[in-house]
PDB file of C-alpha atoms in Angstrom:
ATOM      1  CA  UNK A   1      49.966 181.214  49.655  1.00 80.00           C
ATOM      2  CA  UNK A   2      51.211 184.660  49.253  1.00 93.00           C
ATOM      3  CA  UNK A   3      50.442 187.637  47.549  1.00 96.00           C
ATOM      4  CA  UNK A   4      53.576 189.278  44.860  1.00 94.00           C
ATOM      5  CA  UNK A   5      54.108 192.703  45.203  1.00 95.00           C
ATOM      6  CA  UNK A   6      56.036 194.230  42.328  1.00 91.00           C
ATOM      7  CA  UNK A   7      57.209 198.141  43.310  1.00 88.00           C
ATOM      8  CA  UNK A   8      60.149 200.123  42.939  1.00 82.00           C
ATOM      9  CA  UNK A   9      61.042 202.171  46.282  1.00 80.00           C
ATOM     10  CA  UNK A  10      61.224 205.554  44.492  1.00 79.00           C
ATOM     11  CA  UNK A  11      56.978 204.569  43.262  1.00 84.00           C
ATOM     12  CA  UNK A  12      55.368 206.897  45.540  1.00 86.00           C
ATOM     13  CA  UNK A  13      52.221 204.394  44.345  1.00 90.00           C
ATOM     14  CA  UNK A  14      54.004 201.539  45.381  1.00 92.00           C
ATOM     15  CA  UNK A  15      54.733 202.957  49.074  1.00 92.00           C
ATOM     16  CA  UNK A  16      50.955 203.335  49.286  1.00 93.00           C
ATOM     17  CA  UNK A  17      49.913 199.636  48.388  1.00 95.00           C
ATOM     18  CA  UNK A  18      52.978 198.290  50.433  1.00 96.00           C
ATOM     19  CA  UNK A  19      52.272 200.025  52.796  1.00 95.00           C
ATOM     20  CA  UNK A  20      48.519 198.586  52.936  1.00 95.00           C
ATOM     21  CA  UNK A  21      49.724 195.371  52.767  1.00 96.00           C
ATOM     22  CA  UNK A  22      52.040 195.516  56.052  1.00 96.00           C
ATOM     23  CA  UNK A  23      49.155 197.335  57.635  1.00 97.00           C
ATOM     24  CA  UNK A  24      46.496 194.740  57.075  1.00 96.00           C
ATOM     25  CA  UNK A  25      49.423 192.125  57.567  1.00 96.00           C
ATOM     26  CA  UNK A  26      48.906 190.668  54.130  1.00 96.00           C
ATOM     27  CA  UNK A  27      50.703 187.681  53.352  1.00 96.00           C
ATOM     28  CA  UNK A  28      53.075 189.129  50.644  1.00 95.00           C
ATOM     29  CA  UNK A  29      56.609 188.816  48.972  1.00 93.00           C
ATOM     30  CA  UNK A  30      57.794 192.632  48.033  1.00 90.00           C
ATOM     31  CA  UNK A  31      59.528 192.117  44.401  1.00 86.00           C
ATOM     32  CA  UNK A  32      61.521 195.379  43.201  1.00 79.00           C
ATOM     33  CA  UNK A  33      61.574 194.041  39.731  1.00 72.00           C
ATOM     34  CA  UNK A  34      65.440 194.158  38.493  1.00 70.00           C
ATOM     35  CA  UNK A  35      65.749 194.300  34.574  1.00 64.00           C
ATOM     36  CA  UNK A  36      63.538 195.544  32.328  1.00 65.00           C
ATOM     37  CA  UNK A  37      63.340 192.202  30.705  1.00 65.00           C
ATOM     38  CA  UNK A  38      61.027 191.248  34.023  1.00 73.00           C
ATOM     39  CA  UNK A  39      58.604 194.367  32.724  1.00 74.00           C
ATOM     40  CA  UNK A  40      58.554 193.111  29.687  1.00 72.00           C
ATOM     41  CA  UNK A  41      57.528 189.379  29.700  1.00 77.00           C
ATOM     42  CA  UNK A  42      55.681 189.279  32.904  1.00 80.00           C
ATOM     43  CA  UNK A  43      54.607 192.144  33.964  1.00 84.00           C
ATOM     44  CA  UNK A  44      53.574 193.559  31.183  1.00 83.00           C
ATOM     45  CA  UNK A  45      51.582 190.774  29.555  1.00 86.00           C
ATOM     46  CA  UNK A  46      49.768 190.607  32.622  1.00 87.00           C
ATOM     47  CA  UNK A  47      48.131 194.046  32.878  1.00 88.00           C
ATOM     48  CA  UNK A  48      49.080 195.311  29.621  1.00 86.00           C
ATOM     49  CA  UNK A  49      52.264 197.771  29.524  1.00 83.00           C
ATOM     50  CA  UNK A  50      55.386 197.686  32.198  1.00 78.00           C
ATOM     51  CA  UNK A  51      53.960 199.587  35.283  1.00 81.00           C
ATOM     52  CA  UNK A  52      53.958 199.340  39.058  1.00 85.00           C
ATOM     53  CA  UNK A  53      52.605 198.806  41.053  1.00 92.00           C
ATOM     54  CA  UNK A  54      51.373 195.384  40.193  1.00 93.00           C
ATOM     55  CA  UNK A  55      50.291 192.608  42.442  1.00 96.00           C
ATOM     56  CA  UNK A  56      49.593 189.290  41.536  1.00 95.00           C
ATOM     57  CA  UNK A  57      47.138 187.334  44.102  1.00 96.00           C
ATOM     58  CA  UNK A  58      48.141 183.869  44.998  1.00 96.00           C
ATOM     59  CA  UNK A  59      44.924 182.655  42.626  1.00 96.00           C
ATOM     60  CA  UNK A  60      47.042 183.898  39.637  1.00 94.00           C
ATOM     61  CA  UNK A  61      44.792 187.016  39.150  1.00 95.00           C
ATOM     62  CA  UNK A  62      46.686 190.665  38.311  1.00 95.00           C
ATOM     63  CA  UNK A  63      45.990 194.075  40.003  1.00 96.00           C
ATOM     64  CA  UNK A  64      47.052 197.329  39.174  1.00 93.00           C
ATOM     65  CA  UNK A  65      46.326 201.045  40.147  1.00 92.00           C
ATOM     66  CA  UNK A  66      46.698 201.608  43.530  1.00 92.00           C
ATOM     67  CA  UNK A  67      43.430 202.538  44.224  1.00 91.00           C
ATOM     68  CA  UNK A  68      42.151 199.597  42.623  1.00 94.00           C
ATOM     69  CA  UNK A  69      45.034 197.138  44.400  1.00 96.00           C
ATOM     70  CA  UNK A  70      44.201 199.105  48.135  1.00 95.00           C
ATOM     71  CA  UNK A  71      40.333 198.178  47.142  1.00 94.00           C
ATOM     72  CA  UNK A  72      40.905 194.661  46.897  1.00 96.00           C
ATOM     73  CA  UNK A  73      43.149 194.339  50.111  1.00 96.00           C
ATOM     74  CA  UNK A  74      40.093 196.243  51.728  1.00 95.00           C
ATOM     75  CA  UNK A  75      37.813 193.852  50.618  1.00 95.00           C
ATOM     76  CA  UNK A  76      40.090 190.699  50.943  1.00 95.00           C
ATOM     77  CA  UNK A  77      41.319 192.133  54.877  1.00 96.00           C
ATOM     78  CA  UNK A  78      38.758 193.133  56.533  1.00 93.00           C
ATOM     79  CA  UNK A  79      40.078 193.946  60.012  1.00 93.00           C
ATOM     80  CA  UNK A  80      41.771 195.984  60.529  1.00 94.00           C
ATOM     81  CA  UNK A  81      39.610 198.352  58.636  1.00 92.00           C
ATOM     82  CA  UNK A  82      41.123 201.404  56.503  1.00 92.00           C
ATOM     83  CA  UNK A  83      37.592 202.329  55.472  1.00 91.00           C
ATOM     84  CA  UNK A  84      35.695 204.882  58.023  1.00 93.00           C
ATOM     85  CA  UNK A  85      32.393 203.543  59.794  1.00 91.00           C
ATOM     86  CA  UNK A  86      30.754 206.777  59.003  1.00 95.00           C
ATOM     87  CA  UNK A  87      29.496 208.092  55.209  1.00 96.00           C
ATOM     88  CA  UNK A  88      30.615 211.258  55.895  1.00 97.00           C
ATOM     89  CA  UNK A  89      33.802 210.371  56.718  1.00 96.00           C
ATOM     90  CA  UNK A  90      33.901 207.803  53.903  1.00 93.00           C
ATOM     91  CA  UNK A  91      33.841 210.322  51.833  1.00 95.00           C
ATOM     92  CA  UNK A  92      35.932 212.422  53.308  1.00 96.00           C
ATOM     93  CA  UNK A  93      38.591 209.791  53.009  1.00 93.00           C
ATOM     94  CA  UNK A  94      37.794 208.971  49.242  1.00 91.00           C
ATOM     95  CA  UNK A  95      38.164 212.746  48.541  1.00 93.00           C
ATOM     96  CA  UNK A  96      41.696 212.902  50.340  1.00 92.00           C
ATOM     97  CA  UNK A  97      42.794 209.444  48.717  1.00 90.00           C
ATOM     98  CA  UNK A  98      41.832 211.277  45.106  1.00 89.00           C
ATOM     99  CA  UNK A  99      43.305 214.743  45.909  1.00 88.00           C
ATOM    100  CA  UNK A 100      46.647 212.601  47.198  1.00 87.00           C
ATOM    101  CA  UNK A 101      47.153 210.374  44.365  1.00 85.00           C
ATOM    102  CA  UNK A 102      46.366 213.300  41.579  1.00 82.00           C
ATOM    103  CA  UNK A 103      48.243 215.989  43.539  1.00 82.00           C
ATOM    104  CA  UNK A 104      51.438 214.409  45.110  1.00 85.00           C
ATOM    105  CA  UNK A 105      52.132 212.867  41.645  1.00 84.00           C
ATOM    106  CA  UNK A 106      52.847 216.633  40.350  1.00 88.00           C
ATOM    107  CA  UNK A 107      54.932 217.031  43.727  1.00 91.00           C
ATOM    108  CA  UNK A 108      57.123 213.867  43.078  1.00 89.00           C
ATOM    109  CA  UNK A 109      57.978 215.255  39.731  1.00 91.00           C
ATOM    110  CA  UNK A 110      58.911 218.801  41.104  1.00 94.00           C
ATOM    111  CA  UNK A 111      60.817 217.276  43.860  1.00 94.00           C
ATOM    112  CA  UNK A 112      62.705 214.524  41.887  1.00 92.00           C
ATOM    113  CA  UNK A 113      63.192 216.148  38.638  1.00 93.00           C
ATOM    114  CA  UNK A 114      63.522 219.842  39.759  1.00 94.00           C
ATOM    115  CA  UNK A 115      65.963 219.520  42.714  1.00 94.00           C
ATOM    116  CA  UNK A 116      69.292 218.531  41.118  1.00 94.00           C
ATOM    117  CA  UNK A 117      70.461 215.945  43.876  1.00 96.00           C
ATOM    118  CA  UNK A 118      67.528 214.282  44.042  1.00 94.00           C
ATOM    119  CA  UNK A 119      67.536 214.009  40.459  1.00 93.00           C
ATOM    120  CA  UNK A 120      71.012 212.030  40.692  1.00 93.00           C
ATOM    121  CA  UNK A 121      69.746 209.848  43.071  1.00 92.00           C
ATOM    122  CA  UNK A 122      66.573 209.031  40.895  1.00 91.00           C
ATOM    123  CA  UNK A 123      68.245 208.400  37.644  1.00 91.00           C
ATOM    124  CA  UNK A 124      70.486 206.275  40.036  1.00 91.00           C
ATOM    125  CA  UNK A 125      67.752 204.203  41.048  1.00 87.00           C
ATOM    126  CA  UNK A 126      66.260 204.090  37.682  1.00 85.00           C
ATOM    127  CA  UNK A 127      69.570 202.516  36.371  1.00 89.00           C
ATOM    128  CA  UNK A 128      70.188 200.689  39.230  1.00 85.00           C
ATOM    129  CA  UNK A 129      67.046 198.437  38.949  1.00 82.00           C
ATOM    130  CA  UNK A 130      66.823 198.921  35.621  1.00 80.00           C
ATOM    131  CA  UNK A 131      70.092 197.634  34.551  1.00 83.00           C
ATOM    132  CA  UNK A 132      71.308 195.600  37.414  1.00 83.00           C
ATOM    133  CA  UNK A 133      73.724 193.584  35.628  1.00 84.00           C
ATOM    134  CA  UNK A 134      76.299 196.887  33.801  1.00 89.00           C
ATOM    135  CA  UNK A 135      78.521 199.011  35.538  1.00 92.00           C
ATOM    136  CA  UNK A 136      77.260 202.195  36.808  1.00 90.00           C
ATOM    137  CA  UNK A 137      78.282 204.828  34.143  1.00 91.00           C
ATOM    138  CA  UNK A 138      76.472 202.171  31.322  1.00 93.00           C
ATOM    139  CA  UNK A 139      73.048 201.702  32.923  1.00 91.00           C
ATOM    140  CA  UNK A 140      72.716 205.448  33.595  1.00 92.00           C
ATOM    141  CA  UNK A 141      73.754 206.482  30.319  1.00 93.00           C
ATOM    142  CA  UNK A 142      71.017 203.679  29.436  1.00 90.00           C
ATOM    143  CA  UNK A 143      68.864 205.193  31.743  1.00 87.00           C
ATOM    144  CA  UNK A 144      68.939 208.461  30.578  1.00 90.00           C
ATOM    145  CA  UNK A 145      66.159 208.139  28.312  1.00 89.00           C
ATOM    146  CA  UNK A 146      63.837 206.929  30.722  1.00 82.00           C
ATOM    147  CA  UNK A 147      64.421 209.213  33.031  1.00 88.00           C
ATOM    148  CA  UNK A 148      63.993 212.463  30.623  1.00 90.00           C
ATOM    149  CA  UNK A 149      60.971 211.003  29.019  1.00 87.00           C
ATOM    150  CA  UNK A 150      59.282 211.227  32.789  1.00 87.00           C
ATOM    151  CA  UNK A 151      61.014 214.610  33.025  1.00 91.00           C
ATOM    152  CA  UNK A 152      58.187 215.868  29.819  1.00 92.00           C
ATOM    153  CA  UNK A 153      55.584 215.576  32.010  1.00 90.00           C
ATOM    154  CA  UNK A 154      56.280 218.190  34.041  1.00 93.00           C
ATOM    155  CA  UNK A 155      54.446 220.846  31.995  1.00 94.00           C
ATOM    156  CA  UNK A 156      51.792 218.699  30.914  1.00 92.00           C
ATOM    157  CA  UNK A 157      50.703 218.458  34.471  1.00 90.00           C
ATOM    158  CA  UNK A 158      51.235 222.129  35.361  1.00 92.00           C
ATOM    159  CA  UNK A 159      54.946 222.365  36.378  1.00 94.00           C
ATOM    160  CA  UNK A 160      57.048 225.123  34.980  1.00 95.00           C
ATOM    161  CA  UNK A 161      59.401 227.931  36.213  1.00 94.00           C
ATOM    162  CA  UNK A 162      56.269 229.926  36.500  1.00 96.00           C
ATOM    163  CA  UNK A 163      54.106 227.597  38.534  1.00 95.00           C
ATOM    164  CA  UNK A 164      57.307 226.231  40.873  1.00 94.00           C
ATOM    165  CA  UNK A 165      57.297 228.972  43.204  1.00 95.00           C
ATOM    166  CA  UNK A 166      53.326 228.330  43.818  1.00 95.00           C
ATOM    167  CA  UNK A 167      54.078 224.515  44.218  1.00 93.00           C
ATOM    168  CA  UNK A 168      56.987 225.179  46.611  1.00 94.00           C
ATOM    169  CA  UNK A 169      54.012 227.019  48.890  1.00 95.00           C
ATOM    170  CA  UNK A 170      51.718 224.537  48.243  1.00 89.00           C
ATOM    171  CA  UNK A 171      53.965 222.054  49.883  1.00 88.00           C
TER     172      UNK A 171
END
């Protein structure tokens, strides 16, 4: 029995649980869900609202956060170990998982959003999975939408043309 692994490439969050799952050689199918109908009536009855990443266990039982889903494959896989033997370096690891998955979110919106071409390729991808089924032009006119309402979070998380220059160093 294998685990189900629903993630989008472009998910940096998804990258991180696949990536624990190849790692600790997890049993797994990778699913890049294709429609939003699959978001809708499986996905997101299971945990809720259409996210990713999600895995489903082969007992039936949904995970998602990536935190959360990289806790269980800990726990579930226990060699090889991603946890440090040490508390200090436990800790140390916890505190760079955090910063990671708070911080490069607000770098994979600069990057994608801010940065024309790779803003192409995203909505591309977004209409691409999306909206396998309709000719190009269609499904990123449909996913247009989507793709702006990520673009609003930008400032709520600190990016504008005043803080860009200071991310650009950061990076």
């Amino acid at each position: 029995m294998s685990f189900v692994h629903y993630g989008w490439l472009l998910s940096p969050y998804s990258a991180k649980t696949r990536s624990m799952m190849h790692y600790k050689a997890v049993p797994f199918y990778d699913v890049a869900p294709s429609g939003l109908q699959l978001y809708y009536t499986l996905i997101k009855p299971a945990v809720g609202r259409p996210i990713m990443p999600t895995v489903m266990t082969p007992e039936g039982t949904w995970l998602q956060d990536s935190a959360l889903i990289c806790d269980a494959i800990e726990a579930r896989f226990v060699f090889p170990s991603t946890t440090p033997a040490g508390p200090t370096q436990r800790l140390a690891s916890e505190l760079l998982e955090l910063w990671a998955d708070e911080w490069f979110s607000l770098l994979t919106l600069h990057y994608r959003w801010n940065v024309p071409d790779n803003k192409q390729w995203a909505v591309g991808e977004f209409a691409r999975k999306a909206f396998p089924w309709l000719p190009e032009f269609l499904s990123r006119k449909l996913a247009a939408p989507v793709a702006e309402s990520m673009q609003r979070y930008r400032p709520i998380v600190g990016i504008t043309e005043a803080t860009q220059p200071g991310i650009d160093a950061f990076t």
